[in-house]
Amino acid sequence: MELSLFLSMLGFLWVAAITPGPNNMLLTASGANFGFLRTIPLMIGIMIGMQVMLLMVAFGVGGLILLYPSLHLVLKIAGSLYLLWLAWKIATSSYEKLETDQAPDAPMPFWQGGLLQLINPKAWLMALGAVASFSLAGDAYR
């Protein structure tokens, strides 16, 4: 992998990891309510769920890119537009304080963290963006 591609991938992964999303919000709340050690199973579940999602996207999108190399550019553009939209929403959002006295008795278990990925639109779009941006088009994909 070329250094420029590697550095751009690191930038993409950094942005994907720090931008607010269901995983980050859930982990922050779980850590605040139950502490770091009791939140570790949830973290591991989310990480494994993301890896499964990336494999599903890579094999599915990889097959489509082999059949339709122009789809590679379309996915890059769509992923870039999503990231710009997400940045705009973050930059223009207002702050609202949520007040509640209710907290769950225990953190979410490992398996629920993994399943969270299947309903997480940010994770799906980030996985699609990563595969589309950092894979090779056409015959070079093999």
mmCIF file of N, CA and C in Angstrom:
data_model
loop_
_atom_site.group_PDB
_atom_site.id
_atom_site.type_symbol
_atom_site.label_atom_id
_atom_site.label_comp_id
_atom_site.label_asym_id
_atom_site.label_seq_id
_atom_site.Cartn_x
_atom_site.Cartn_y
_atom_site.Cartn_z
ATOM 1 N N MET A 1 0.850 -1.172 0.000
ATOM 2 C CA MET A 1 0.000 0.000 0.000
ATOM 3 C C MET A 1 0.896 1.237 0.000
ATOM 4 N N GLU A 2 0.549 2.181 -0.849
ATOM 5 C CA GLU A 2 1.317 3.419 -0.918
ATOM 6 C C GLU A 2 1.099 4.246 0.351
ATOM 7 N N LEU A 3 2.112 5.043 0.685
ATOM 8 C CA LEU A 3 2.049 5.845 1.910
ATOM 9 C C LEU A 3 0.882 6.828 1.868
ATOM 10 N N SER A 4 0.646 7.465 0.723
ATOM 11 C CA SER A 4 -0.449 8.439 0.640
ATOM 12 C C SER A 4 -1.806 7.771 0.873
ATOM 13 N N LEU A 5 -1.993 6.576 0.318
ATOM 14 C CA LEU A 5 -3.245 5.850 0.532
ATOM 15 C C LEU A 5 -3.373 5.425 1.995
ATOM 16 N N PHE A 6 -2.270 4.989 2.577
ATOM 17 C CA PHE A 6 -2.279 4.578 3.975
ATOM 18 C C PHE A 6 -2.622 5.759 4.885
ATOM 19 N N LEU A 7 -2.031 6.926 4.627
ATOM 20 C CA LEU A 7 -2.304 8.103 5.455
ATOM 21 C C LEU A 7 -3.748 8.574 5.299
ATOM 22 N N SER A 8 -4.265 8.525 4.070
ATOM 23 C CA SER A 8 -5.665 8.920 3.892
ATOM 24 C C SER A 8 -6.597 7.926 4.583
ATOM 25 N N MET A 9 -6.235 6.647 4.582
ATOM 26 C CA MET A 9 -7.038 5.647 5.283
ATOM 27 C C MET A 9 -7.010 5.900 6.792
ATOM 28 N N LEU A 10 -5.841 6.267 7.329
ATOM 29 C CA LEU A 10 -5.765 6.583 8.760
ATOM 30 C C LEU A 10 -6.652 7.771 9.105
ATOM 31 N N GLY A 11 -6.647 8.792 8.246
ATOM 32 C CA GLY A 11 -7.517 9.942 8.464
ATOM 33 C C GLY A 11 -8.989 9.558 8.443
ATOM 34 N N PHE A 12 -9.363 8.726 7.488
ATOM 35 C CA PHE A 12 -10.741 8.240 7.386
ATOM 36 C C PHE A 12 -11.136 7.477 8.646
ATOM 37 N N LEU A 13 -10.271 6.576 9.088
ATOM 38 C CA LEU A 13 -10.571 5.771 10.274
ATOM 39 C C LEU A 13 -10.656 6.627 11.530
ATOM 40 N N TRP A 14 -9.810 7.650 11.625
ATOM 41 C CA TRP A 14 -9.843 8.542 12.781
ATOM 42 C C TRP A 14 -11.179 9.281 12.834
ATOM 43 N N VAL A 15 -11.595 9.825 11.684
ATOM 44 C CA VAL A 15 -12.874 10.541 11.637
ATOM 45 C C VAL A 15 -14.028 9.589 11.948
ATOM 46 N N ALA A 16 -13.974 8.382 11.384
ATOM 47 C CA ALA A 16 -15.038 7.403 11.635
ATOM 48 C C ALA A 16 -15.118 7.036 13.112
ATOM 49 N N ALA A 17 -13.988 6.998 13.772
ATOM 50 C CA ALA A 17 -13.961 6.578 15.175
ATOM 51 C C ALA A 17 -14.421 7.671 16.127
ATOM 52 N N ILE A 18 -14.173 8.942 15.805
ATOM 53 C CA ILE A 18 -14.471 9.997 16.777
ATOM 54 C C ILE A 18 -15.783 10.720 16.535
ATOM 55 N N THR A 19 -16.358 10.599 15.332
ATOM 56 C CA THR A 19 -17.609 11.312 15.096
ATOM 57 C C THR A 19 -18.739 10.665 15.887
ATOM 58 N N PRO A 20 -19.661 11.478 16.368
ATOM 59 C CA PRO A 20 -20.754 10.928 17.165
ATOM 60 C C PRO A 20 -21.603 9.951 16.356
ATOM 61 N N GLY A 21 -21.953 8.905 16.983
ATOM 62 C CA GLY A 21 -22.809 7.886 16.389
ATOM 63 C C GLY A 21 -23.375 7.050 17.515
ATOM 64 N N PRO A 22 -24.228 6.114 17.201
ATOM 65 C CA PRO A 22 -24.835 5.298 18.252
ATOM 66 C C PRO A 22 -23.808 4.566 19.116
ATOM 67 N N ASN A 23 -22.749 4.049 18.494
ATOM 68 C CA ASN A 23 -21.744 3.309 19.268
ATOM 69 C C ASN A 23 -21.037 4.211 20.268
ATOM 70 N N ASN A 24 -20.564 5.355 19.799
ATOM 71 C CA ASN A 24 -19.838 6.261 20.688
ATOM 72 C C ASN A 24 -20.727 6.757 21.824
ATOM 73 N N MET A 25 -21.975 7.080 21.499
ATOM 74 C CA MET A 25 -22.892 7.556 22.536
ATOM 75 C C MET A 25 -23.187 6.453 23.558
ATOM 76 N N LEU A 26 -23.428 5.237 23.057
ATOM 77 C CA LEU A 26 -23.721 4.120 23.956
ATOM 78 C C LEU A 26 -22.524 3.796 24.842
ATOM 79 N N LEU A 27 -21.331 3.769 24.264
ATOM 80 C CA LEU A 27 -20.134 3.464 25.056
ATOM 81 C C LEU A 27 -19.846 4.554 26.086
ATOM 82 N N THR A 28 -20.074 5.805 25.713
ATOM 83 C CA THR A 28 -19.872 6.901 26.666
ATOM 84 C C THR A 28 -20.840 6.777 27.843
ATOM 85 N N ALA A 29 -22.102 6.536 27.531
ATOM 86 C CA ALA A 29 -23.101 6.396 28.600
ATOM 87 C C ALA A 29 -22.822 5.168 29.461
ATOM 88 N N SER A 30 -22.453 4.059 28.827
ATOM 89 C CA SER A 30 -22.172 2.841 29.587
ATOM 90 C C SER A 30 -20.950 3.026 30.482
ATOM 91 N N GLY A 31 -19.918 3.657 29.954
ATOM 92 C CA GLY A 31 -18.722 3.913 30.756
ATOM 93 C C GLY A 31 -19.012 4.827 31.936
ATOM 94 N N ALA A 32 -19.846 5.840 31.709
ATOM 95 C CA ALA A 32 -20.189 6.763 32.793
ATOM 96 C C ALA A 32 -21.049 6.084 33.857
ATOM 97 N N ASN A 33 -21.943 5.209 33.435
ATOM 98 C CA ASN A 33 -22.853 4.559 34.386
ATOM 99 C C ASN A 33 -22.261 3.343 35.080
ATOM 100 N N PHE A 34 -21.421 2.578 34.367
ATOM 101 C CA PHE A 34 -20.966 1.297 34.903
ATOM 102 C C PHE A 34 -19.455 1.180 35.039
ATOM 103 N N GLY A 35 -18.717 2.152 34.526
ATOM 104 C CA GLY A 35 -17.263 2.095 34.597
ATOM 105 C C GLY A 35 -16.651 1.395 33.390
ATOM 106 N N PHE A 36 -15.367 1.607 33.233
ATOM 107 C CA PHE A 36 -14.646 1.089 32.068
ATOM 108 C C PHE A 36 -14.658 -0.434 32.007
ATOM 109 N N LEU A 37 -14.325 -1.083 33.113
ATOM 110 C CA LEU A 37 -14.193 -2.545 33.098
ATOM 111 C C LEU A 37 -15.504 -3.252 32.755
ATOM 112 N N ARG A 38 -16.613 -2.758 33.273
ATOM 113 C CA ARG A 38 -17.901 -3.402 32.976
ATOM 114 C C ARG A 38 -18.387 -3.086 31.564
ATOM 115 N N THR A 39 -17.772 -2.104 30.906
ATOM 116 C CA THR A 39 -18.152 -1.741 29.543
ATOM 117 C C THR A 39 -17.317 -2.478 28.498
ATOM 118 N N ILE A 40 -16.236 -3.116 28.902
ATOM 119 C CA ILE A 40 -15.353 -3.809 27.950
ATOM 120 C C ILE A 40 -16.095 -4.850 27.101
ATOM 121 N N PRO A 41 -16.966 -5.697 27.656
ATOM 122 C CA PRO A 41 -17.672 -6.652 26.780
ATOM 123 C C PRO A 41 -18.483 -5.964 25.678
ATOM 124 N N LEU A 42 -19.105 -4.849 26.004
ATOM 125 C CA LEU A 42 -19.851 -4.099 24.997
ATOM 126 C C LEU A 42 -18.911 -3.583 23.909
ATOM 127 N N MET A 43 -17.744 -3.067 24.306
ATOM 128 C CA MET A 43 -16.750 -2.595 23.327
ATOM 129 C C MET A 43 -16.331 -3.715 22.384
ATOM 130 N N ILE A 44 -16.048 -4.874 22.954
ATOM 131 C CA ILE A 44 -15.607 -6.014 22.140
ATOM 132 C C ILE A 44 -16.722 -6.447 21.192
ATOM 133 N N GLY A 45 -17.951 -6.465 21.668
ATOM 134 C CA GLY A 45 -19.079 -6.811 20.806
ATOM 135 C C GLY A 45 -19.225 -5.853 19.641
ATOM 136 N N ILE A 46 -19.070 -4.559 19.904
ATOM 137 C CA ILE A 46 -19.158 -3.559 18.839
ATOM 138 C C ILE A 46 -18.020 -3.744 17.844
ATOM 139 N N MET A 47 -16.806 -4.003 18.334
ATOM 140 C CA MET A 47 -15.669 -4.199 17.420
ATOM 141 C C MET A 47 -15.860 -5.431 16.547
ATOM 142 N N ILE A 48 -16.310 -6.525 17.126
ATOM 143 C CA ILE A 48 -16.523 -7.747 16.337
ATOM 144 C C ILE A 48 -17.669 -7.541 15.345
ATOM 145 N N GLY A 49 -18.723 -6.875 15.774
ATOM 146 C CA GLY A 49 -19.822 -6.571 14.857
ATOM 147 C C GLY A 49 -19.365 -5.734 13.673
ATOM 148 N N MET A 50 -18.465 -4.779 13.919
ATOM 149 C CA MET A 50 -17.948 -3.951 12.823
ATOM 150 C C MET A 50 -17.099 -4.772 11.871
ATOM 151 N N GLN A 51 -16.314 -5.691 12.405
ATOM 152 C CA GLN A 51 -15.493 -6.542 11.532
ATOM 153 C C GLN A 51 -16.367 -7.432 10.654
ATOM 154 N N VAL A 52 -17.426 -7.981 11.235
ATOM 155 C CA VAL A 52 -18.355 -8.806 10.452
ATOM 156 C C VAL A 52 -19.005 -7.962 9.359
ATOM 157 N N MET A 53 -19.409 -6.740 9.716
ATOM 158 C CA MET A 53 -20.016 -5.851 8.732
ATOM 159 C C MET A 53 -19.041 -5.521 7.609
ATOM 160 N N LEU A 54 -17.785 -5.226 7.949
ATOM 161 C CA LEU A 54 -16.786 -4.923 6.922
ATOM 162 C C LEU A 54 -16.576 -6.106 5.987
ATOM 163 N N LEU A 55 -16.550 -7.312 6.528
ATOM 164 C CA LEU A 55 -16.409 -8.497 5.677
ATOM 165 C C LEU A 55 -17.613 -8.658 4.751
ATOM 166 N N MET A 56 -18.804 -8.451 5.288
ATOM 167 C CA MET A 56 -19.999 -8.560 4.452
ATOM 168 C C MET A 56 -19.978 -7.526 3.334
ATOM 169 N N VAL A 57 -19.624 -6.303 3.675
ATOM 170 C CA VAL A 57 -19.579 -5.240 2.672
ATOM 171 C C VAL A 57 -18.475 -5.508 1.659
ATOM 172 N N ALA A 58 -17.300 -5.910 2.132
ATOM 173 C CA ALA A 58 -16.172 -6.131 1.220
ATOM 174 C C ALA A 58 -16.476 -7.228 0.212
ATOM 175 N N PHE A 59 -17.046 -8.328 0.667
ATOM 176 C CA PHE A 59 -17.335 -9.409 -0.268
ATOM 177 C C PHE A 59 -18.499 -9.057 -1.185
ATOM 178 N N GLY A 60 -19.511 -8.407 -0.653
ATOM 179 C CA GLY A 60 -20.643 -8.011 -1.492
ATOM 180 C C GLY A 60 -20.288 -6.914 -2.468
ATOM 181 N N VAL A 61 -19.675 -5.846 -1.972
ATOM 182 C CA VAL A 61 -19.294 -4.733 -2.830
ATOM 183 C C VAL A 61 -18.163 -5.145 -3.759
ATOM 184 N N GLY A 62 -17.265 -5.987 -3.270
ATOM 185 C CA GLY A 62 -16.160 -6.451 -4.111
ATOM 186 C C GLY A 62 -16.651 -7.158 -5.352
ATOM 187 N N GLY A 63 -17.662 -7.993 -5.196
ATOM 188 C CA GLY A 63 -18.235 -8.677 -6.354
ATOM 189 C C GLY A 63 -18.873 -7.710 -7.331
ATOM 190 N N LEU A 64 -19.569 -6.710 -6.809
ATOM 191 C CA LEU A 64 -20.186 -5.712 -7.680
ATOM 192 C C LEU A 64 -19.143 -4.861 -8.394
ATOM 193 N N ILE A 65 -18.055 -4.524 -7.697
ATOM 194 C CA ILE A 65 -17.000 -3.721 -8.321
ATOM 195 C C ILE A 65 -16.321 -4.503 -9.439
ATOM 196 N N LEU A 66 -16.179 -5.803 -9.267
ATOM 197 C CA LEU A 66 -15.621 -6.624 -10.347
ATOM 198 C C LEU A 66 -16.529 -6.597 -11.573
ATOM 199 N N LEU A 67 -17.831 -6.642 -11.358
ATOM 200 C CA LEU A 67 -18.773 -6.621 -12.475
ATOM 201 C C LEU A 67 -18.927 -5.231 -13.086
ATOM 202 N N TYR A 68 -18.946 -4.209 -12.236
ATOM 203 C CA TYR A 68 -19.183 -2.834 -12.685
ATOM 204 C C TYR A 68 -18.114 -1.907 -12.105
ATOM 205 N N PRO A 69 -16.953 -1.774 -12.765
ATOM 206 C CA PRO A 69 -15.878 -0.927 -12.221
ATOM 207 C C PRO A 69 -16.284 0.534 -12.023
ATOM 208 N N SER A 70 -17.243 1.047 -12.800
ATOM 209 C CA SER A 70 -17.671 2.440 -12.624
ATOM 210 C C SER A 70 -18.395 2.641 -11.288
ATOM 211 N N LEU A 71 -18.913 1.574 -10.713
ATOM 212 C CA LEU A 71 -19.561 1.655 -9.407
ATOM 213 C C LEU A 71 -18.578 2.115 -8.328
ATOM 214 N N HIS A 72 -17.312 1.831 -8.532
ATOM 215 C CA HIS A 72 -16.272 2.229 -7.577
ATOM 216 C C HIS A 72 -16.283 3.746 -7.383
ATOM 217 N N LEU A 73 -16.330 4.499 -8.488
ATOM 218 C CA LEU A 73 -16.357 5.961 -8.410
ATOM 219 C C LEU A 73 -17.659 6.441 -7.777
ATOM 220 N N VAL A 74 -18.764 5.825 -8.125
ATOM 221 C CA VAL A 74 -20.056 6.209 -7.556
ATOM 222 C C VAL A 74 -20.042 6.040 -6.037
ATOM 223 N N LEU A 75 -19.496 4.935 -5.554
ATOM 224 C CA LEU A 75 -19.431 4.701 -4.108
ATOM 225 C C LEU A 75 -18.513 5.697 -3.414
ATOM 226 N N LYS A 76 -17.409 6.062 -4.064
ATOM 227 C CA LYS A 76 -16.519 7.072 -3.473
ATOM 228 C C LYS A 76 -17.239 8.410 -3.335
ATOM 229 N N ILE A 77 -17.949 8.806 -4.381
ATOM 230 C CA ILE A 77 -18.668 10.082 -4.349
ATOM 231 C C ILE A 77 -19.775 10.044 -3.299
ATOM 232 N N ALA A 78 -20.536 8.956 -3.254
ATOM 233 C CA ALA A 78 -21.621 8.839 -2.272
ATOM 234 C C ALA A 78 -21.075 8.868 -0.846
ATOM 235 N N GLY A 79 -19.988 8.166 -0.595
ATOM 236 C CA GLY A 79 -19.379 8.175 0.730
ATOM 237 C C GLY A 79 -18.869 9.550 1.119
ATOM 238 N N SER A 80 -18.271 10.266 0.158
ATOM 239 C CA SER A 80 -17.773 11.618 0.428
ATOM 240 C C SER A 80 -18.923 12.569 0.732
ATOM 241 N N LEU A 81 -20.000 12.466 -0.030
ATOM 242 C CA LEU A 81 -21.159 13.321 0.219
ATOM 243 C C LEU A 81 -21.763 13.048 1.594
ATOM 244 N N TYR A 82 -21.812 11.786 1.993
ATOM 245 C CA TYR A 82 -22.322 11.457 3.325
ATOM 246 C C TYR A 82 -21.447 12.078 4.414
ATOM 247 N N LEU A 83 -20.137 11.971 4.261
ATOM 248 C CA LEU A 83 -19.241 12.542 5.267
ATOM 249 C C LEU A 83 -19.388 14.056 5.337
ATOM 250 N N LEU A 84 -19.559 14.713 4.194
ATOM 251 C CA LEU A 84 -19.775 16.160 4.195
ATOM 252 C C LEU A 84 -21.099 16.513 4.873
ATOM 253 N N TRP A 85 -22.139 15.732 4.609
ATOM 254 C CA TRP A 85 -23.427 15.964 5.249
ATOM 255 C C TRP A 85 -23.320 15.773 6.759
ATOM 256 N N LEU A 86 -22.623 14.718 7.179
ATOM 257 C CA LEU A 86 -22.444 14.456 8.602
ATOM 258 C C LEU A 86 -21.673 15.597 9.270
ATOM 259 N N ALA A 87 -20.633 16.088 8.609
ATOM 260 C CA ALA A 87 -19.863 17.218 9.145
ATOM 261 C C ALA A 87 -20.746 18.458 9.265
ATOM 262 N N TRP A 88 -21.579 18.708 8.273
ATOM 263 C CA TRP A 88 -22.485 19.856 8.305
ATOM 264 C C TRP A 88 -23.473 19.735 9.465
ATOM 265 N N LYS A 89 -24.043 18.549 9.659
ATOM 266 C CA LYS A 89 -24.993 18.347 10.747
ATOM 267 C C LYS A 89 -24.334 18.567 12.110
ATOM 268 N N ILE A 90 -23.100 18.113 12.254
ATOM 269 C CA ILE A 90 -22.384 18.299 13.514
ATOM 270 C C ILE A 90 -22.093 19.775 13.741
ATOM 271 N N ALA A 91 -21.660 20.466 12.687
ATOM 272 C CA ALA A 91 -21.280 21.876 12.812
ATOM 273 C C ALA A 91 -22.477 22.774 13.094
ATOM 274 N N THR A 92 -23.658 22.411 12.623
ATOM 275 C CA THR A 92 -24.820 23.288 12.772
ATOM 276 C C THR A 92 -25.828 22.805 13.813
ATOM 277 N N SER A 93 -25.504 21.756 14.548
ATOM 278 C CA SER A 93 -26.463 21.229 15.527
ATOM 279 C C SER A 93 -26.485 22.092 16.783
ATOM 280 N N SER A 94 -27.629 22.076 17.461
ATOM 281 C CA SER A 94 -27.751 22.825 18.709
ATOM 282 C C SER A 94 -27.600 21.862 19.883
ATOM 283 N N TYR A 95 -27.291 22.421 21.017
ATOM 284 C CA TYR A 95 -27.088 21.632 22.229
ATOM 285 C C TYR A 95 -28.400 21.551 22.991
ATOM 286 N N GLU A 96 -28.794 20.341 23.344
ATOM 287 C CA GLU A 96 -29.977 20.141 24.173
ATOM 288 C C GLU A 96 -29.604 19.246 25.342
ATOM 289 N N LYS A 97 -29.881 19.712 26.531
ATOM 290 C CA LYS A 97 -29.571 18.921 27.716
ATOM 291 C C LYS A 97 -30.701 17.927 27.971
ATOM 292 N N LEU A 98 -30.324 16.666 28.131
ATOM 293 C CA LEU A 98 -31.290 15.621 28.447
ATOM 294 C C LEU A 98 -31.222 15.330 29.940
ATOM 295 N N GLU A 99 -32.366 15.319 30.568
ATOM 296 C CA GLU A 99 -32.390 15.052 31.999
ATOM 297 C C GLU A 99 -33.210 13.800 32.275
ATOM 298 N N THR A 100 -32.598 12.858 32.965
ATOM 299 C CA THR A 100 -33.297 11.640 33.372
ATOM 300 C C THR A 100 -32.638 11.088 34.626
ATOM 301 N N ASP A 101 -33.436 10.466 35.444
ATOM 302 C CA ASP A 101 -32.907 9.843 36.655
ATOM 303 C C ASP A 101 -32.826 8.330 36.518
ATOM 304 N N GLN A 102 -33.289 7.794 35.414
ATOM 305 C CA GLN A 102 -33.323 6.348 35.233
ATOM 306 C C GLN A 102 -32.064 5.865 34.528
ATOM 307 N N ALA A 103 -31.465 4.837 35.075
ATOM 308 C CA ALA A 103 -30.304 4.193 34.455
ATOM 309 C C ALA A 103 -30.535 2.689 34.489
ATOM 310 N N PRO A 104 -30.091 1.973 33.475
ATOM 311 C CA PRO A 104 -30.257 0.518 33.494
ATOM 312 C C PRO A 104 -29.451 -0.116 34.622
ATOM 313 N N ASP A 105 -29.841 -1.335 34.987
ATOM 314 C CA ASP A 105 -29.169 -2.040 36.079
ATOM 315 C C ASP A 105 -27.805 -2.592 35.681
ATOM 316 N N ALA A 106 -27.631 -2.934 34.410
ATOM 317 C CA ALA A 106 -26.375 -3.534 33.939
ATOM 318 C C ALA A 106 -26.086 -3.031 32.526
ATOM 319 N N PRO A 107 -24.821 -3.015 32.142
ATOM 320 C CA PRO A 107 -24.499 -2.589 30.775
ATOM 321 C C PRO A 107 -25.023 -3.594 29.749
ATOM 322 N N MET A 108 -25.144 -3.142 28.511
ATOM 323 C CA MET A 108 -25.572 -4.049 27.444
ATOM 324 C C MET A 108 -24.554 -5.168 27.304
ATOM 325 N N PRO A 109 -25.002 -6.383 27.038
ATOM 326 C CA PRO A 109 -24.063 -7.502 26.894
ATOM 327 C C PRO A 109 -23.331 -7.473 25.550
ATOM 328 N N PHE A 110 -22.328 -8.306 25.464
ATOM 329 C CA PHE A 110 -21.463 -8.449 24.294
ATOM 330 C C PHE A 110 -22.263 -8.595 23.001
ATOM 331 N N TRP A 111 -23.207 -9.515 22.977
ATOM 332 C CA TRP A 111 -23.928 -9.827 21.744
ATOM 333 C C TRP A 111 -24.796 -8.673 21.276
ATOM 334 N N GLN A 112 -25.307 -7.869 22.191
ATOM 335 C CA GLN A 112 -26.111 -6.720 21.778
ATOM 336 C C GLN A 112 -25.247 -5.641 21.142
ATOM 337 N N GLY A 113 -23.991 -5.540 21.589
ATOM 338 C CA GLY A 113 -23.070 -4.608 20.946
ATOM 339 C C GLY A 113 -22.811 -4.990 19.498
ATOM 340 N N GLY A 114 -22.645 -6.295 19.252
ATOM 341 C CA GLY A 114 -22.442 -6.757 17.879
ATOM 342 C C GLY A 114 -23.669 -6.542 17.012
ATOM 343 N N LEU A 115 -24.847 -6.810 17.564
ATOM 344 C CA LEU A 115 -26.080 -6.630 16.797
ATOM 345 C C LEU A 115 -26.409 -5.159 16.559
ATOM 346 N N LEU A 116 -25.899 -4.284 17.416
ATOM 347 C CA LEU A 116 -26.126 -2.855 17.226
ATOM 348 C C LEU A 116 -25.637 -2.410 15.850
ATOM 349 N N GLN A 117 -24.572 -3.024 15.360
ATOM 350 C CA GLN A 117 -24.026 -2.639 14.062
ATOM 351 C C GLN A 117 -25.025 -2.848 12.932
ATOM 352 N N LEU A 118 -25.856 -3.863 13.033
ATOM 353 C CA LEU A 118 -26.786 -4.158 11.949
ATOM 354 C C LEU A 118 -27.860 -3.097 11.779
ATOM 355 N N ILE A 119 -28.111 -2.308 12.819
ATOM 356 C CA ILE A 119 -29.102 -1.235 12.716
ATOM 357 C C ILE A 119 -28.456 0.144 12.772
ATOM 358 N N ASN A 120 -27.147 0.207 12.646
ATOM 359 C CA ASN A 120 -26.406 1.456 12.753
ATOM 360 C C ASN A 120 -26.117 1.997 11.350
ATOM 361 N N PRO A 121 -26.861 3.016 10.891
ATOM 362 C CA PRO A 121 -26.643 3.520 9.532
ATOM 363 C C PRO A 121 -25.259 4.137 9.342
ATOM 364 N N LYS A 122 -24.732 4.777 10.380
ATOM 365 C CA LYS A 122 -23.391 5.358 10.249
ATOM 366 C C LYS A 122 -22.360 4.260 10.003
ATOM 367 N N ALA A 123 -22.471 3.151 10.704
ATOM 368 C CA ALA A 123 -21.515 2.058 10.524
ATOM 369 C C ALA A 123 -21.608 1.475 9.121
ATOM 370 N N TRP A 124 -22.827 1.303 8.601
ATOM 371 C CA TRP A 124 -22.976 0.774 7.243
ATOM 372 C C TRP A 124 -22.350 1.720 6.221
ATOM 373 N N LEU A 125 -22.610 3.016 6.365
ATOM 374 C CA LEU A 125 -22.060 3.966 5.396
ATOM 375 C C LEU A 125 -20.549 4.098 5.534
ATOM 376 N N MET A 126 -20.037 4.034 6.740
ATOM 377 C CA MET A 126 -18.585 4.072 6.921
ATOM 378 C C MET A 126 -17.936 2.821 6.334
ATOM 379 N N ALA A 127 -18.560 1.666 6.517
ATOM 380 C CA ALA A 127 -18.018 0.428 5.945
ATOM 381 C C ALA A 127 -18.035 0.495 4.423
ATOM 382 N N LEU A 128 -19.147 0.966 3.856
ATOM 383 C CA LEU A 128 -19.218 1.121 2.399
ATOM 384 C C LEU A 128 -18.184 2.124 1.904
ATOM 385 N N GLY A 129 -18.040 3.235 2.622
ATOM 386 C CA GLY A 129 -17.047 4.239 2.232
ATOM 387 C C GLY A 129 -15.634 3.713 2.306
ATOM 388 N N ALA A 130 -15.337 2.946 3.339
ATOM 389 C CA ALA A 130 -13.986 2.393 3.488
ATOM 390 C C ALA A 130 -13.674 1.404 2.380
ATOM 391 N N VAL A 131 -14.607 0.511 2.101
ATOM 392 C CA VAL A 131 -14.369 -0.491 1.058
ATOM 393 C C VAL A 131 -14.278 0.180 -0.307
ATOM 394 N N ALA A 132 -15.157 1.148 -0.570
ATOM 395 C CA ALA A 132 -15.137 1.821 -1.871
ATOM 396 C C ALA A 132 -13.890 2.677 -2.049
ATOM 397 N N SER A 133 -13.441 3.322 -0.997
ATOM 398 C CA SER A 133 -12.309 4.245 -1.113
ATOM 399 C C SER A 133 -10.961 3.561 -1.076
ATOM 400 N N PHE A 134 -10.856 2.463 -0.365
ATOM 401 C CA PHE A 134 -9.539 1.862 -0.147
ATOM 402 C C PHE A 134 -9.414 0.466 -0.737
ATOM 403 N N SER A 135 -10.203 0.195 -1.752
ATOM 404 C CA SER A 135 -10.040 -1.040 -2.520
ATOM 405 C C SER A 135 -9.716 -0.652 -3.957
ATOM 406 N N LEU A 136 -9.294 -1.603 -4.748
ATOM 407 C CA LEU A 136 -8.901 -1.340 -6.126
ATOM 408 C C LEU A 136 -10.055 -1.663 -7.061
ATOM 409 N N ALA A 137 -10.208 -0.867 -8.109
ATOM 410 C CA ALA A 137 -11.313 -1.046 -9.046
ATOM 411 C C ALA A 137 -10.988 -2.100 -10.098
ATOM 412 N N GLY A 138 -12.044 -2.732 -10.630
ATOM 413 C CA GLY A 138 -11.917 -3.642 -11.761
ATOM 414 C C GLY A 138 -11.034 -4.840 -11.497
ATOM 415 N N ASP A 139 -10.223 -5.203 -12.502
ATOM 416 C CA ASP A 139 -9.366 -6.383 -12.404
ATOM 417 C C ASP A 139 -8.282 -6.232 -11.345
ATOM 418 N N ALA A 140 -7.900 -5.000 -11.006
ATOM 419 C CA ALA A 140 -6.872 -4.782 -9.987
ATOM 420 C C ALA A 140 -7.359 -5.190 -8.600
ATOM 421 N N TYR A 141 -8.675 -5.399 -8.454
ATOM 422 C CA TYR A 141 -9.252 -5.763 -7.154
ATOM 423 C C TYR A 141 -8.829 -7.156 -6.712
ATOM 424 N N ARG A 142 -8.543 -8.021 -7.676
ATOM 425 C CA ARG A 142 -8.215 -9.423 -7.353
ATOM 426 C C ARG A 142 -6.938 -9.554 -6.636
#
